[in-house]
Short mmCIF file of C-alpha atoms and ligand atoms in Angstrom, two decimals:
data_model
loop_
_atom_site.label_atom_id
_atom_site.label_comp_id
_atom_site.label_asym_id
_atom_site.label_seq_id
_atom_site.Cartn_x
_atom_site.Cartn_y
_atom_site.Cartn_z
CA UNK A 1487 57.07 127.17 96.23
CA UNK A 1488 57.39 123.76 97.59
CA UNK A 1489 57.08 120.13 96.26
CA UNK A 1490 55.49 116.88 98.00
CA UNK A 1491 55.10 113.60 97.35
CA UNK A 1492 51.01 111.96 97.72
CA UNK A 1493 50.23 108.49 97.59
CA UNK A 1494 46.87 107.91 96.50
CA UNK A 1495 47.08 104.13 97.93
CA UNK A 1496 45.09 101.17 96.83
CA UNK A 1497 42.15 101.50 99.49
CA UNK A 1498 41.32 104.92 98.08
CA UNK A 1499 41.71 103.43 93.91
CA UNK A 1500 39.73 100.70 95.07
CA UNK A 1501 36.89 103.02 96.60
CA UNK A 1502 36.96 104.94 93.52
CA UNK A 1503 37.55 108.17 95.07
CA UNK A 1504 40.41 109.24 93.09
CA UNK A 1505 38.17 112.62 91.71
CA UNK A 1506 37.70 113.76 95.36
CA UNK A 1507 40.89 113.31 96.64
CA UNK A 1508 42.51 115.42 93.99
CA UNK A 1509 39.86 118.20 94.14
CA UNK A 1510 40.46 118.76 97.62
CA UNK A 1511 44.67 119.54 97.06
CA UNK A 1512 43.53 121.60 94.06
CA UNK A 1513 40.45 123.43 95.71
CA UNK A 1514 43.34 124.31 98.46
CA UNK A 1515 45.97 125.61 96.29
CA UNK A 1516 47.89 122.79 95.42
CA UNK A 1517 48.63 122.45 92.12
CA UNK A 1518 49.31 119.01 90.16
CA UNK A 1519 52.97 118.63 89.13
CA UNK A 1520 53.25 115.15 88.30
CA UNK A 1521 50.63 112.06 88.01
CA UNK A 1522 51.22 108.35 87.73
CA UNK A 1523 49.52 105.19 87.83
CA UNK A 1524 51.25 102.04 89.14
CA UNK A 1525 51.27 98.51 90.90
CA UNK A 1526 53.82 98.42 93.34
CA UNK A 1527 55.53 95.49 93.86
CA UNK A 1528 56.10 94.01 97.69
CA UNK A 1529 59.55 94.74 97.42
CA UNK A 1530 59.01 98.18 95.82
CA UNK A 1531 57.07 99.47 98.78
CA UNK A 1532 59.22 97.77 101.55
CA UNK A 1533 62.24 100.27 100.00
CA UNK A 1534 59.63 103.12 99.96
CA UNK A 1535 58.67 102.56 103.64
CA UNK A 1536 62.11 101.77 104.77
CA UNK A 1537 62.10 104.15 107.90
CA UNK A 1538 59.74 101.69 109.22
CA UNK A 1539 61.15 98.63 108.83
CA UNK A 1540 61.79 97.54 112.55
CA UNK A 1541 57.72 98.34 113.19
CA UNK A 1542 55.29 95.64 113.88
CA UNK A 1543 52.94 96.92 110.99
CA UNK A 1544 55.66 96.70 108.57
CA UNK A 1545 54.93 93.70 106.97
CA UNK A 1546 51.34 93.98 106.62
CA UNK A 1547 51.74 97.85 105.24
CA UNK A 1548 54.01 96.57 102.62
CA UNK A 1549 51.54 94.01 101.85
CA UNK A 1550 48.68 96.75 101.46
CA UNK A 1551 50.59 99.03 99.54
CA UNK A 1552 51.56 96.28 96.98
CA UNK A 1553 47.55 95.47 96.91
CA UNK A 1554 46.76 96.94 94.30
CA UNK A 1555 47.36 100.00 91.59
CA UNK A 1556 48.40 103.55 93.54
CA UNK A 1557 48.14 107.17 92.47
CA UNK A 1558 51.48 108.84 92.69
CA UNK A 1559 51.45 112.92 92.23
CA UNK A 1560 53.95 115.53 92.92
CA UNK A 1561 52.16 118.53 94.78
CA UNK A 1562 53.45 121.68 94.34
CA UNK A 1563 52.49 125.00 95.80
CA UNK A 1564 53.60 127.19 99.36
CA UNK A 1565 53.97 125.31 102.09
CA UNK A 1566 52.52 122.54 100.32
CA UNK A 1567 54.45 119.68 102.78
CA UNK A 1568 52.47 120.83 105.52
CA UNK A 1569 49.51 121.67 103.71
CA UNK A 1570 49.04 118.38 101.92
CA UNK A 1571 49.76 116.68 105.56
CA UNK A 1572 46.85 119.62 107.06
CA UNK A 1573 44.74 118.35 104.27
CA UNK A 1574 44.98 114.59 105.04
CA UNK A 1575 44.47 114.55 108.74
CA UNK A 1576 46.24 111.93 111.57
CA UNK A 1577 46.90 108.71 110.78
CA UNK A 1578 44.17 106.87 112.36
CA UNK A 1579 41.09 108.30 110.95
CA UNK A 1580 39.48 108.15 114.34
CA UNK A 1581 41.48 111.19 115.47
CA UNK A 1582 41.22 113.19 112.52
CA UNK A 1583 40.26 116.43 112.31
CA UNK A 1584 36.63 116.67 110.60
CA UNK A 1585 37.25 117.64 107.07
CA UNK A 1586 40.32 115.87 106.14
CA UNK A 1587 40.39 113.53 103.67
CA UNK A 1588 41.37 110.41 106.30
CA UNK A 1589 38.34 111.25 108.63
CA UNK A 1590 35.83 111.45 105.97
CA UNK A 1591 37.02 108.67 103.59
CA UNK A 1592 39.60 106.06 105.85
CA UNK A 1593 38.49 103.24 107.66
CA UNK A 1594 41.69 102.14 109.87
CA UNK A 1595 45.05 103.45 110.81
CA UNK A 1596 46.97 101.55 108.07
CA UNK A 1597 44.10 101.81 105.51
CA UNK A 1598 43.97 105.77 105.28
CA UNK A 1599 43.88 106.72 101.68
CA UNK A 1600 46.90 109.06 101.63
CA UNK A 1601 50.39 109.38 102.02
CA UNK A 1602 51.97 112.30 102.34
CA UNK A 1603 55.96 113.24 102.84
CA UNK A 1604 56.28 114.52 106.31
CA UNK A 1605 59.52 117.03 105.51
CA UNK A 1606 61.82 118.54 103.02
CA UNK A 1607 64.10 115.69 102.93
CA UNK A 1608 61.50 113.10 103.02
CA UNK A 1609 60.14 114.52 100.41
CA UNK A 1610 63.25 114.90 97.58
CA UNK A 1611 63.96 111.85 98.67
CA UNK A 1612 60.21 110.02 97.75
CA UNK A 1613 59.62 112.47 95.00
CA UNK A 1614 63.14 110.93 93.43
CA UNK A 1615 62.22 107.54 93.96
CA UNK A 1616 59.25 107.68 91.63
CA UNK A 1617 59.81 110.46 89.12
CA UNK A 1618 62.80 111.71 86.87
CA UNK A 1619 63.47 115.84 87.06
CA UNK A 1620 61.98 115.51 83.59
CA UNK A 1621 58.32 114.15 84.73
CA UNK A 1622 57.56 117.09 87.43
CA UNK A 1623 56.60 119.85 85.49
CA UNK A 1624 55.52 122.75 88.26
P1 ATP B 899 52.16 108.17 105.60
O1 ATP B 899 53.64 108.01 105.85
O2 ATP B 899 51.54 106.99 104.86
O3 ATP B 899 51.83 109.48 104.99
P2 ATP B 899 51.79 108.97 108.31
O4 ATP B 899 53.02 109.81 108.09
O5 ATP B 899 50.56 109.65 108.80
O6 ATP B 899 51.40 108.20 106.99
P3 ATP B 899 53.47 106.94 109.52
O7 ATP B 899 53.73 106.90 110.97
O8 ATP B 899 54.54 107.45 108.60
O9 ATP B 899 52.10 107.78 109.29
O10 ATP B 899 53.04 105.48 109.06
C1 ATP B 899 53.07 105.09 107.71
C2 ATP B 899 51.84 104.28 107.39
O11 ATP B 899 51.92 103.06 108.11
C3 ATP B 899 50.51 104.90 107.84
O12 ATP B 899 49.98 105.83 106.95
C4 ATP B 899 49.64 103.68 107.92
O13 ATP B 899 49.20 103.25 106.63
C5 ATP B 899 50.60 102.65 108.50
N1 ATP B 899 50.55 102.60 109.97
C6 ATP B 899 51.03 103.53 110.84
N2 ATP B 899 50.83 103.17 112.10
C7 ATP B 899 50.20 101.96 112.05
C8 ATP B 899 49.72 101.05 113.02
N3 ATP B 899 49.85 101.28 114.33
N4 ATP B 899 49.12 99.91 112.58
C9 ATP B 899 48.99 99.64 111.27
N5 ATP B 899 49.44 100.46 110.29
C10 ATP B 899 50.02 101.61 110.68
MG1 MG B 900 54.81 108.97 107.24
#
């Protein structure tokens, strides 16, 4: 049993794909742990994205992420880091594999639908930035 963090970020809220982004980590055994709702603020995503602070998209990713409401979940399953990252395909939609959720629903590198935390550490650490022990519940 593992635990990851997914983003569900504002270009997927805004295309109202929500429903299918969540069926596909359940239809593929991931299970639901923890759901929440929220605007990020600028400042709020710049801490989230911190490893990529010295990149040239940096500012306008921050911007995007504060853009409007997010989904944030706690996955939780086997192998569900790598899983959730199988599930959600490269990072620019134009090399994803055909069936993940960035090929069929993303339409740029930095609007792609999903994040996903790409190790252990990563992911206690994101997982603890949005939710208290109390609030993941698998
Ligand atoms: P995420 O961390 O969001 O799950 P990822 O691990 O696939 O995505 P990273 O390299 O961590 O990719 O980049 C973080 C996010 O920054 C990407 O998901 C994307 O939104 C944005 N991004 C990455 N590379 C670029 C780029 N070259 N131009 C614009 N935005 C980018
Ligand atoms: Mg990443």
């Amino acid at each position: 049993m593992e635990r990851t963090l997914s983003i569900i970020k504002p270009d997927g809220v805004r295309k109202n794909i929500i429903g299918d982004v969540v069926k596909r980590f359940e239809k593929n055994g991931l299970k639901v742990a923890a759901m929440k709702m929220v605007s990020l603020s600028k400042s709020e995503a710049e801490c989230f994205y911190a490893v990529h602070r010295e990149r040239p998209f940096f500012g306008s990713l921050t911007e995007f992420m504060s853009s409007g409401p997010v989904v944030l979940m706690v996955l939780a399953g086997e192998n569900a880091i790598q899983k959730n990252r199988d599930l959600m395909g490269a990072t620019d939609p134009k090399k994803a594999a055909t069936g993940t959720i960035r090929k069929d629903f993303a339409d740029s590198i930095e609007s792609n639908i999903v994040h996903g935390s790409d190790g252990a550490e990563t992911a206690s650490f994101e997982i603890g930035y949005f939710f208290s022990g109390l609030e993941v519940l698998a």
